[in-house]
CSV table of C-alpha atoms in Angstrom, one decimal:
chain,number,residue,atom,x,y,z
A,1,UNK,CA,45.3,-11.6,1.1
A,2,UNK,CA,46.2,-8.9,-1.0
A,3,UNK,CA,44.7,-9.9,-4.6
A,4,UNK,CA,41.9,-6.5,-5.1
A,5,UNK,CA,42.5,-5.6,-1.1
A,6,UNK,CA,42.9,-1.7,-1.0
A,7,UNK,CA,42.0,0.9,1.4
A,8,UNK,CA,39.0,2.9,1.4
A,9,UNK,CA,39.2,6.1,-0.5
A,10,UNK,CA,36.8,8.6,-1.9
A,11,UNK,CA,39.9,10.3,-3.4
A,12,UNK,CA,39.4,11.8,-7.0
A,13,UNK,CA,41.0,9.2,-9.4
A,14,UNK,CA,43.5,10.2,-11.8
A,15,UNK,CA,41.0,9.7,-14.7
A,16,UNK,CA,38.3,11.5,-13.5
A,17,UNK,CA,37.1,14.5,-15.6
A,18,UNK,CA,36.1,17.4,-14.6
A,19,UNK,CA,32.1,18.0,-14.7
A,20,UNK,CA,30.1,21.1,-15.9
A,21,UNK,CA,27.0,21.4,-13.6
A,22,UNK,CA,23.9,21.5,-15.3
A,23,UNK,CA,20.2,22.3,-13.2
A,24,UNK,CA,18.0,20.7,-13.6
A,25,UNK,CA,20.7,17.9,-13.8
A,26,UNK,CA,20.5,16.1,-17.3
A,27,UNK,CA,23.8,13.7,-17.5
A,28,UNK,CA,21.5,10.4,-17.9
A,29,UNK,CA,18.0,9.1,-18.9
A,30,UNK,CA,17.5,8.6,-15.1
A,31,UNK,CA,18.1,12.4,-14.5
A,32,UNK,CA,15.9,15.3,-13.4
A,33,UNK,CA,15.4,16.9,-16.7
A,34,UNK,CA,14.6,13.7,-18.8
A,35,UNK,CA,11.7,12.1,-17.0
A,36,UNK,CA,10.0,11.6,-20.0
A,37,UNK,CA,13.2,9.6,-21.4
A,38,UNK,CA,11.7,6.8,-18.6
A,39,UNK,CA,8.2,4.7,-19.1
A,40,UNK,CA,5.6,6.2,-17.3
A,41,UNK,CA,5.7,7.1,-13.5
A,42,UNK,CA,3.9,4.6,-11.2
A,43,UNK,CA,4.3,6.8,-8.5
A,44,UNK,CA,7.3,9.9,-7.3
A,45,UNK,CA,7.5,11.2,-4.0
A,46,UNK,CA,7.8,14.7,-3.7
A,47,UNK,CA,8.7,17.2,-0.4
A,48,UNK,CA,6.1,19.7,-0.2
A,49,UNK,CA,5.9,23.2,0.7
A,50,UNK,CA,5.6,22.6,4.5
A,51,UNK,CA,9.1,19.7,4.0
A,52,UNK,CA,6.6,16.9,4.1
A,53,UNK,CA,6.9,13.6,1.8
A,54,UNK,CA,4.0,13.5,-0.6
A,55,UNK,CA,3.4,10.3,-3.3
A,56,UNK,CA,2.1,11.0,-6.5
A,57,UNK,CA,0.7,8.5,-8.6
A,58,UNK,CA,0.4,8.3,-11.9
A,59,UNK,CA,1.6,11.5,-12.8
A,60,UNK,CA,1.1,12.7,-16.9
A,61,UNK,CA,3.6,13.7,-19.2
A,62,UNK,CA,1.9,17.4,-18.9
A,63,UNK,CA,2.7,17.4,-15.0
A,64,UNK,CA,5.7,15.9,-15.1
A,65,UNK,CA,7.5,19.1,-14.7
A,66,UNK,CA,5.7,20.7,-12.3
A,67,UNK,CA,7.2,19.1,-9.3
A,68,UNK,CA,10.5,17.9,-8.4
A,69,UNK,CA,10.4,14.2,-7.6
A,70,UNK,CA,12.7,13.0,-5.0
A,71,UNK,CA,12.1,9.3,-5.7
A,72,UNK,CA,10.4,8.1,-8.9
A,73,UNK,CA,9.0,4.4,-9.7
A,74,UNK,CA,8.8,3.5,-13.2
A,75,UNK,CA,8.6,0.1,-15.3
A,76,UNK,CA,11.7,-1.3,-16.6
A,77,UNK,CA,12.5,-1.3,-20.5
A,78,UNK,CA,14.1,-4.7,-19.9
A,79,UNK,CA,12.3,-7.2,-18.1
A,80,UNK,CA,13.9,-9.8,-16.5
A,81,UNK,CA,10.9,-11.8,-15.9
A,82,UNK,CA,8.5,-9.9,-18.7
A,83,UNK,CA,4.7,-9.4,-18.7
A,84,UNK,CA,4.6,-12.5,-21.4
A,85,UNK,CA,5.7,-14.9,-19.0
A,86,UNK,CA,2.9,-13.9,-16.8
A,87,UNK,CA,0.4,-13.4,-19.6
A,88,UNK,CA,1.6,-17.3,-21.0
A,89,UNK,CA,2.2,-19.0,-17.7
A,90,UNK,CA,-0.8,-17.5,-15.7
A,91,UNK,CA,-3.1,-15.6,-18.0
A,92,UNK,CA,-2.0,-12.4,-16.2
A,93,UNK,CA,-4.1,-9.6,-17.3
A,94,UNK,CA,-4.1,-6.0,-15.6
A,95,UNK,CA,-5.7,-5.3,-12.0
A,96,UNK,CA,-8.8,-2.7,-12.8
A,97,UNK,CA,-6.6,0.2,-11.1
A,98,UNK,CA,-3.9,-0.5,-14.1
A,99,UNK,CA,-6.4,-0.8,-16.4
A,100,UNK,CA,-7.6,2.9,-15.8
A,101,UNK,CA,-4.1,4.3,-15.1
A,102,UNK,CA,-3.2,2.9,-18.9
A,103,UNK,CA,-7.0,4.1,-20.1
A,104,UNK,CA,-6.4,7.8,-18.8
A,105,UNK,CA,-3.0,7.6,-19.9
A,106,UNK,CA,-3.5,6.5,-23.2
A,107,UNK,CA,-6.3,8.7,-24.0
A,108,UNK,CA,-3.8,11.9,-23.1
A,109,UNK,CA,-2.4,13.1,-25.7
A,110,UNK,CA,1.1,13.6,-24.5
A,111,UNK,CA,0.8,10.3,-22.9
A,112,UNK,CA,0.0,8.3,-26.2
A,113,UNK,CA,3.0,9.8,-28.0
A,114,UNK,CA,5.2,9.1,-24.8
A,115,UNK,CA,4.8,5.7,-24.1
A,116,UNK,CA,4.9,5.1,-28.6
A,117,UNK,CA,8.3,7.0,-28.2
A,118,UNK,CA,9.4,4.6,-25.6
A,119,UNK,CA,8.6,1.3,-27.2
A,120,UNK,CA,10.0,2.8,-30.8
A,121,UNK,CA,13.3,3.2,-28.4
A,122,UNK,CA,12.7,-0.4,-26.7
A,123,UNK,CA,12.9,-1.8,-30.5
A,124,UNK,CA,15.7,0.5,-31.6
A,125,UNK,CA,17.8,-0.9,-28.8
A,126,UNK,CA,16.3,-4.2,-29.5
A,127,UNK,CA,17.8,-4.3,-33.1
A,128,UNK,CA,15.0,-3.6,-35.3
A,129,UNK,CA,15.9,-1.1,-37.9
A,130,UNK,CA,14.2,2.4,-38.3
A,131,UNK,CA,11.8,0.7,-41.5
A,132,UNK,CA,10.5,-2.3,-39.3
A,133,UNK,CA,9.5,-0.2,-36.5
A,134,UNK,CA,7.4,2.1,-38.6
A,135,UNK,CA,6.3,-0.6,-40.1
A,136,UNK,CA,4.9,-2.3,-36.7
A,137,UNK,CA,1.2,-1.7,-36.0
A,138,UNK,CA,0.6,0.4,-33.4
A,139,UNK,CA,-1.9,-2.0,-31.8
A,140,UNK,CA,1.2,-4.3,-30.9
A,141,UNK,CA,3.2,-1.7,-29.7
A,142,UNK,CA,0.7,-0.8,-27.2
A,143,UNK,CA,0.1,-4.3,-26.5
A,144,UNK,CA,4.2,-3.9,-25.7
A,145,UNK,CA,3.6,-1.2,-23.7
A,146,UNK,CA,1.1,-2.8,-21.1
A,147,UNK,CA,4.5,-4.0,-19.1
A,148,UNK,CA,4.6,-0.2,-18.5
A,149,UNK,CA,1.4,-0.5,-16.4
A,150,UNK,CA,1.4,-3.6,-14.9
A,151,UNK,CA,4.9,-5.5,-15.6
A,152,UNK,CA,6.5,-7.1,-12.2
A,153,UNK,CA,9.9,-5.1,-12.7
A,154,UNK,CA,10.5,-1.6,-11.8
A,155,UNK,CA,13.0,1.0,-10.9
A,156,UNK,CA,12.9,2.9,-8.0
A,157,UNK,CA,15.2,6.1,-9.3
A,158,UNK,CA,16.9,8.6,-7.0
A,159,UNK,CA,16.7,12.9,-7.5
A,160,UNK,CA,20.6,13.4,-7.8
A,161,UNK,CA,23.2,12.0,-10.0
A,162,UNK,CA,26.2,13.8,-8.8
A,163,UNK,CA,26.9,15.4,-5.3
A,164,UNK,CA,25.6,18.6,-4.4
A,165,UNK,CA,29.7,20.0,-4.4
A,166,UNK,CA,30.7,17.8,-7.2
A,167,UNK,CA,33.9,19.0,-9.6
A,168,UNK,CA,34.7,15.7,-11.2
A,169,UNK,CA,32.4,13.1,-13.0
A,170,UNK,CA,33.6,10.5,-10.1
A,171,UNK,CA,32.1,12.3,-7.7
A,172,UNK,CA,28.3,10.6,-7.8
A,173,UNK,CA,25.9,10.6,-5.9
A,174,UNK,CA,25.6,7.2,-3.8
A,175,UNK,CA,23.3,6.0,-1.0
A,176,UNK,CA,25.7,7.1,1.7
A,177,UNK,CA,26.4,10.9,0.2
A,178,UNK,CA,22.3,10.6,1.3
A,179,UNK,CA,21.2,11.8,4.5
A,180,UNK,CA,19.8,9.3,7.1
A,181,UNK,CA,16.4,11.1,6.6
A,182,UNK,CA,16.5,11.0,2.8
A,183,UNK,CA,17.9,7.3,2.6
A,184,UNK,CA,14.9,6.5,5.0
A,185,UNK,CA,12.5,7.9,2.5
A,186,UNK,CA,14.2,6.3,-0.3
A,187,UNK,CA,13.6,3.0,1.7
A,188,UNK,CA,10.2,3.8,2.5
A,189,UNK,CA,9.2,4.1,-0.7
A,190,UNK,CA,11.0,0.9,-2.6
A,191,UNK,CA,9.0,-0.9,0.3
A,192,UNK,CA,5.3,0.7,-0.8
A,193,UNK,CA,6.2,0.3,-4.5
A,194,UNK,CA,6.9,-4.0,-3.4
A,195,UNK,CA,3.4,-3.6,-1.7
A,196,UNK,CA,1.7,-2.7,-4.4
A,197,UNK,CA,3.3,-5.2,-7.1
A,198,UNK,CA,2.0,-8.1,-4.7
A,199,UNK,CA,-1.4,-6.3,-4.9
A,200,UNK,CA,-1.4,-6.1,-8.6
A,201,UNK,CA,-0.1,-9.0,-8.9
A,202,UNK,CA,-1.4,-12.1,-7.0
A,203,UNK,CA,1.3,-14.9,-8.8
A,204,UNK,CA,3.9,-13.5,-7.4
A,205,UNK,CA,5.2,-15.2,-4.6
A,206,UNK,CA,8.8,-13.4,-4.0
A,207,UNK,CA,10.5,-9.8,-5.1
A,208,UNK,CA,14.2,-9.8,-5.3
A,209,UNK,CA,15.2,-6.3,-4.2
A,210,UNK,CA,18.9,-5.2,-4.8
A,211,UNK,CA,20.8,-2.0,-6.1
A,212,UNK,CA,23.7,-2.2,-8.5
A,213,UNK,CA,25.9,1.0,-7.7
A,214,UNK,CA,28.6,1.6,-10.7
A,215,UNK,CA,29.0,-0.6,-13.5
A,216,UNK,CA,31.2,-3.3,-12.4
A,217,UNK,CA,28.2,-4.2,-10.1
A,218,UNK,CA,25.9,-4.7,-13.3
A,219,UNK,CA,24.6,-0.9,-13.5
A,220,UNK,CA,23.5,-0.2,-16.9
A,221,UNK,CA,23.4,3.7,-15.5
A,222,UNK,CA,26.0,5.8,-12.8
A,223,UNK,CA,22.9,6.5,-11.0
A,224,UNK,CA,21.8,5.8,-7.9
A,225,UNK,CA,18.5,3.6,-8.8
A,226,UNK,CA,17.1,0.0,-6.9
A,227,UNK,CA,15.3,-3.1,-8.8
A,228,UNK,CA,12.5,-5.1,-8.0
A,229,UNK,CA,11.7,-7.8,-9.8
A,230,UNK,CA,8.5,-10.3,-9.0
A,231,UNK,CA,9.1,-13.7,-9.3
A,232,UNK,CA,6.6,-16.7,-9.1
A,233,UNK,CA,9.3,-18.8,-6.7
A,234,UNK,CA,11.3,-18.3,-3.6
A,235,UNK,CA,14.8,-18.9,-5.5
A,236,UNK,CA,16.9,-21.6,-4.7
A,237,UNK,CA,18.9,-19.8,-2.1
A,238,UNK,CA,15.8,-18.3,-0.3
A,239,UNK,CA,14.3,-22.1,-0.7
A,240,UNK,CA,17.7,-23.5,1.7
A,241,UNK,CA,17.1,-21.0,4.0
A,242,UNK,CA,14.2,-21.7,4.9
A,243,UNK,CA,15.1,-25.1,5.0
A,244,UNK,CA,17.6,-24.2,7.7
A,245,UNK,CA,14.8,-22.3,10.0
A,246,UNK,CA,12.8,-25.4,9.6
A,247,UNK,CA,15.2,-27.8,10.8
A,248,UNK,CA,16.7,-24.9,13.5
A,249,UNK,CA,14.7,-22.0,14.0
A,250,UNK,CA,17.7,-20.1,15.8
A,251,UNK,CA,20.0,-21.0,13.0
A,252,UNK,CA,20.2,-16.9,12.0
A,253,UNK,CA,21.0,-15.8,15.3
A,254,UNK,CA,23.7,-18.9,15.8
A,255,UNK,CA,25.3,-18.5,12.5
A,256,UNK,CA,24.8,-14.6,12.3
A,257,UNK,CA,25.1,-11.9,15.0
A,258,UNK,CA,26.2,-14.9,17.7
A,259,UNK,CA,29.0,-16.3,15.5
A,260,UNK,CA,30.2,-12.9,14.8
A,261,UNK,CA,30.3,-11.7,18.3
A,262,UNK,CA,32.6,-14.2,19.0
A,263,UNK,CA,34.8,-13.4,16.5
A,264,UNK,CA,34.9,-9.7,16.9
A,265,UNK,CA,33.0,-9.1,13.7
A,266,UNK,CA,30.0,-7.1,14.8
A,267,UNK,CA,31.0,-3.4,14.1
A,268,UNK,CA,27.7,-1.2,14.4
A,269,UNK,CA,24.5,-1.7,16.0
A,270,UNK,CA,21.4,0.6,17.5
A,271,UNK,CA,17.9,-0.3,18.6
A,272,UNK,CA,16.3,-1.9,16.1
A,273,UNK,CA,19.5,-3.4,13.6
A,274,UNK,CA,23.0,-5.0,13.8
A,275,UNK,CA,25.7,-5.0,11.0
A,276,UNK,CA,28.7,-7.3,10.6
A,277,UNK,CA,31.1,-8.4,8.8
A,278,UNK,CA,30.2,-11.5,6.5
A,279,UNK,CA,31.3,-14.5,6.2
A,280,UNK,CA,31.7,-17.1,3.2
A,281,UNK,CA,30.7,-14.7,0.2
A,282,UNK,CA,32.6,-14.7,-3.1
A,283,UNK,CA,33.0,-10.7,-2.3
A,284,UNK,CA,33.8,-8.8,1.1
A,285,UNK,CA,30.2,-8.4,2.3
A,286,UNK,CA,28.2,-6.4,4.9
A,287,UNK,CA,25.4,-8.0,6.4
A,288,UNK,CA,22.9,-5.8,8.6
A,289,UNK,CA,19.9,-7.5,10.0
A,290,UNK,CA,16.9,-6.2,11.5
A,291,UNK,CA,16.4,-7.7,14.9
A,292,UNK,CA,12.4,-7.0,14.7
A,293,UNK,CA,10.2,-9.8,15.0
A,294,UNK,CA,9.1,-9.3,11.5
A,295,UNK,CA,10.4,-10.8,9.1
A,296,UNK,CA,9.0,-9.1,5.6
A,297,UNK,CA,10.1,-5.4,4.6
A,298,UNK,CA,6.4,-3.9,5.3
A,299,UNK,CA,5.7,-5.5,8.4
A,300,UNK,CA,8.5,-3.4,10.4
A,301,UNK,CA,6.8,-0.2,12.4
A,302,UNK,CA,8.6,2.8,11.7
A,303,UNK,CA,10.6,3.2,14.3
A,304,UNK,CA,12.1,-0.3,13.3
A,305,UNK,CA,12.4,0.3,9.5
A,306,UNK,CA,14.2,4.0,10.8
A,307,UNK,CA,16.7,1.9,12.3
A,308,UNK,CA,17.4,-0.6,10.1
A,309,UNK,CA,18.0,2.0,7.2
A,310,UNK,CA,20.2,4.2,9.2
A,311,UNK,CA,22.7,1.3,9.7
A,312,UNK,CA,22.4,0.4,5.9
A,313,UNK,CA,23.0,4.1,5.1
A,314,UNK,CA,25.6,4.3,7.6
A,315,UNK,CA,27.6,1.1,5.9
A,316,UNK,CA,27.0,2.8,2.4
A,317,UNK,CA,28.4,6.4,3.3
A,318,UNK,CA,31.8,3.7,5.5
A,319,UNK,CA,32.5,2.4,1.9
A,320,UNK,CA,31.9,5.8,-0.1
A,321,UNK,CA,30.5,6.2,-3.9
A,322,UNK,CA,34.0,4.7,-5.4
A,323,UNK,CA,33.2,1.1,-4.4
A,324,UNK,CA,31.5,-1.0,-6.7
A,325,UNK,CA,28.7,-3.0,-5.2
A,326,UNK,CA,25.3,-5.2,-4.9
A,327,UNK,CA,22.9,-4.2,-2.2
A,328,UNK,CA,20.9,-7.7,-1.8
A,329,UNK,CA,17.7,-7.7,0.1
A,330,UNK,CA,17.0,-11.1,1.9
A,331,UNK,CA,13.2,-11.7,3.7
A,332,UNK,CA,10.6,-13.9,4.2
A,333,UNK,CA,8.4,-14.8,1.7
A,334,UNK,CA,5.0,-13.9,1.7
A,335,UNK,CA,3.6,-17.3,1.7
A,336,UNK,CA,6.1,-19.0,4.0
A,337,UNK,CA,4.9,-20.2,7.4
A,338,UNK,CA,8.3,-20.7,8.7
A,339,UNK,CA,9.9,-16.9,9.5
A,340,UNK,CA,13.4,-15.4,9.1
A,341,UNK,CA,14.7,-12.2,9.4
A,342,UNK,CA,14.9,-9.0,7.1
A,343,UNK,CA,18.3,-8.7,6.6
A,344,UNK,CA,20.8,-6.6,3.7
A,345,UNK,CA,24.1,-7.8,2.2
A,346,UNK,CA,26.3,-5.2,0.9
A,347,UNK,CA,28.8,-6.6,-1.4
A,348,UNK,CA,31.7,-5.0,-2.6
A,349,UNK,CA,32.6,-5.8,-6.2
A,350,UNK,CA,36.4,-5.1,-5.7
A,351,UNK,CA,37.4,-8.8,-7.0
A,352,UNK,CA,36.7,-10.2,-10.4
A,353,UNK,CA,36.2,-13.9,-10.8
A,354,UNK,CA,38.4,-15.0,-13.7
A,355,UNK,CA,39.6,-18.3,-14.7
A,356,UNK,CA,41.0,-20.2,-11.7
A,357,UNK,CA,37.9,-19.3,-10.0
A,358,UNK,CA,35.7,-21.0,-13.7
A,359,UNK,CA,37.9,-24.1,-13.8
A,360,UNK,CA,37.8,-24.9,-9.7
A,361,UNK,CA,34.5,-23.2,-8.9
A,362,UNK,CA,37.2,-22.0,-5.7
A,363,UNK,CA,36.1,-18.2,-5.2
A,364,UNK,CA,39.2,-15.9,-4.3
A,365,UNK,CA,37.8,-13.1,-1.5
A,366,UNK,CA,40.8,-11.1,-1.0
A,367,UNK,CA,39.9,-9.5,1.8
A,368,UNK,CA,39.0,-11.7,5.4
A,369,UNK,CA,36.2,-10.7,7.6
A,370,UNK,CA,38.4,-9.4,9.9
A,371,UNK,CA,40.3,-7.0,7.4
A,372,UNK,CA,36.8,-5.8,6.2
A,373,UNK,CA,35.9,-5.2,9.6
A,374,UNK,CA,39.1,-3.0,10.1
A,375,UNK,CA,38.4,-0.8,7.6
A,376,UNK,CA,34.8,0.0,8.5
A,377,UNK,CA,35.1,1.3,11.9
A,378,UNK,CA,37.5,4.0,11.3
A,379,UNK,CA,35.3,5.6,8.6
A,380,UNK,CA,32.5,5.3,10.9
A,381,UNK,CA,34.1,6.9,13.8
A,382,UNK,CA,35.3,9.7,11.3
A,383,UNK,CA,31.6,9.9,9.9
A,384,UNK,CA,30.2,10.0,13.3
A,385,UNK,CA,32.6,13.0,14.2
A,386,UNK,CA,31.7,14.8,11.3
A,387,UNK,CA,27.6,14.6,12.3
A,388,UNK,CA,26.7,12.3,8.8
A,389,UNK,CA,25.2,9.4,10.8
A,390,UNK,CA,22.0,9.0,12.4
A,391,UNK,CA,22.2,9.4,16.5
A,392,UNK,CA,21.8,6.2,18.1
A,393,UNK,CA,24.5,3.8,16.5
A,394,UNK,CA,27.0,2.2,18.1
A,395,UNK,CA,30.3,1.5,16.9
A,396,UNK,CA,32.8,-1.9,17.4
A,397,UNK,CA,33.5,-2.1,21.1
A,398,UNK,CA,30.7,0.1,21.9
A,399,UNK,CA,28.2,-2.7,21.0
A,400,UNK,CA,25.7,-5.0,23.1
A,401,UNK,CA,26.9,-7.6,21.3
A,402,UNK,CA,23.7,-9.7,23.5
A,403,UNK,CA,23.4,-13.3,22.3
A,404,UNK,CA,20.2,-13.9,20.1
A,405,UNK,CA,19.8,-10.5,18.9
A,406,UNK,CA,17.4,-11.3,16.5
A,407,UNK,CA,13.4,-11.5,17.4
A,408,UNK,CA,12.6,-13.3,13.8
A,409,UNK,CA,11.9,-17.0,15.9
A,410,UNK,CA,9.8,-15.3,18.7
């Protein structure tokens, strides 16, 4: 106890630097003003005139400026698991809809000499010097360039990098400084953009879907941006899991919401989700589940998914934007007959694993459920006060706290 364990603060740090503010906003490749610094848009969601979310897809270089997106889904320049490795392993070619969007793409003008400009940046990065990228054909760098259209990794990039009253560069922009209505949206539309991956892609069998906020959580960028990344296996953890439901099927309720009733650990709930304070993670961790009987991301109605990413937002703005973390989504995959729930980890990256923890493989959390749990549920009464949390939530005492919360085995 003690080693990393400090109190939640969203005080300005000492080394924070004051912050000129630019509109539109143009501090990072991920900004407002440099959408053509990204590879081209799968899709942005924009509010339109009458305050209503529209999705655009496929939007061109020419357009690009004529709205405002408030979400934007693009490829990532770095693959994890690349569009070779579908190409080698299962002959991957594009789905006919990706095949026209990189057609009528290609054949704009603007569009040609955007996505070259990406890939000679892609190779720049890569190491290749200024002479062997010339020197490449452009047939291969558009060959490079089909993981723009159809690769299995993308980034689902927020409007704003700093807050709308920010004075210092510390002062970002985070999924909490959202509202509940635009984090719903923002959740909305990283589900539709998994949707369509497993539609344009039928090898993928699982998409690990997570959010690094602020460096020290493995953010390449201070802004507020998720990942999805298809894979053609469950993972090993996702694999025990299930293991677990087949040989219990309760075993999420009995080791989750149940356990952590009886130890006081539950600290918000509404309708449709329940957050506690997690146990046996190599960081302080919150878990919210969804209690629906579904057990995939788009499955849940809205009035479920509305639920679940109120108590997710309202766990993001408890911590504030200081706090490093990993927001790790955890559901059932799509060709699993066994079910578990949808459920989110929130882990804070206040702890760095050095070499006692190498040589033992013994993982120092310095702060105990029960601490974590502590310093969650004054925020949230504070945040509540103030009118930044969706109605409905209950807080710590004031939660059902019912035994088998979760509907996943039903």
């Amino acid at each position: 106890p003690g080693r990393g364990n400090k109190p939640i603060s969203n005080a300005i740090p000492e080394t924070a630097e004051p912050v000129v503010r630019h509109s539109p906003e143009d501090y990072c490749d991920f900004c407002e003003a440099n959408y053509l610094k990204t590879p081209p848009e799968k899709s942005r969601l924009v509010i339109d005139g009458a305050g209503n979310p529209v999705k655009l897809d496929h939007v061109l270089p020419s357009r690009a400026f004529e709205t405002t997106a408030e979400f934007r889904r693009v490829g990532n320049l770095f693959e994890i698991v690349t569009l070779d490795y579908w190409r080698d392993n299962y002959d991957y070619r594009l789905s006919p809809k990706n095949q026209q969007w990189r057609d009528a793409y290609l054949a704009d003008e603007a569009g040609f000499e955007h996505v070259v400009r990406m890939i000679n940046f892609k190779l720049n990065l890569a190491g290749r010097t200024p002479k062997e990228i010339v020197a490449m054909p452009t047939g291969d760098k558009l060959s490079m360039a089909e993981a723009f259209f159809g690769g299995g990794h993308e980034l689902i990039l927020a409007k704003t990098h700093f807050t709308d009253d920010a004075t210092y560069d510390s002062e970002l922009k985070s999924s909490g400084e959202m509202t509940p209505a635009e984090h719903y949206l923002y959740y909305r539309f990283t589900i539709d953009a998994m949707e369509d991956i497993f539609r344009n892609n039928r090898y993928i069998r699982y998409i690990s879907t997570f959010q690094n906020w602020l460096r020290p959580a493995g953010a390449s960028l201070n802004h507020l941006h998720k990942q999805l990344v298809g894979l053609d296996s469950w993972s090993v953890a996702i694999e025990n899991q299930m293991k677990m439901v087949r040989d219990n099927a309760n075993v999420f309720n009995e080791y989750g919401p149940n356990f952590a009733a009886h130890h006081n650990l539950i600290f918000a709930e509404n309708e449709h989700a329940i957050a506690y304070a997690g146990i046996g993670h190599r960081y302080p961790a919150l878990a919210i589940y969804s209690k629906s009987r579904a057990g995939r991301p788009y499955e849940l109605n809205d009035a479920e998914l509305r639920s679940f990413s109120d108590l997710v937002h309202a766990c993001h703005a408890a911590m504030g934007n200081t706090i490093s973390c990993n927001e790790e989504w955890y559901y059932t995959p799509r060709d699993a007959v066994y079910r578990m729930p949808w459920r989110v980890l929130i882990k804070w990256r206040v702890n760095t694993p050095a070499g006692f923890e190498g040589n033992t493989s013994i993982f120092i959390n310095p702060v105990s459920p029960m601490d974590l749990r502590d310093k969650v549920v004054p925020r949230l009464y504070e945040l509540r006060d103030a009118n930044r949390l969706a109605p409905g939530i209950q807080i710590a005492e004031e939660c059902n706290c019912e035994m088998n919360p979760l509907q996943y085995y039903r």
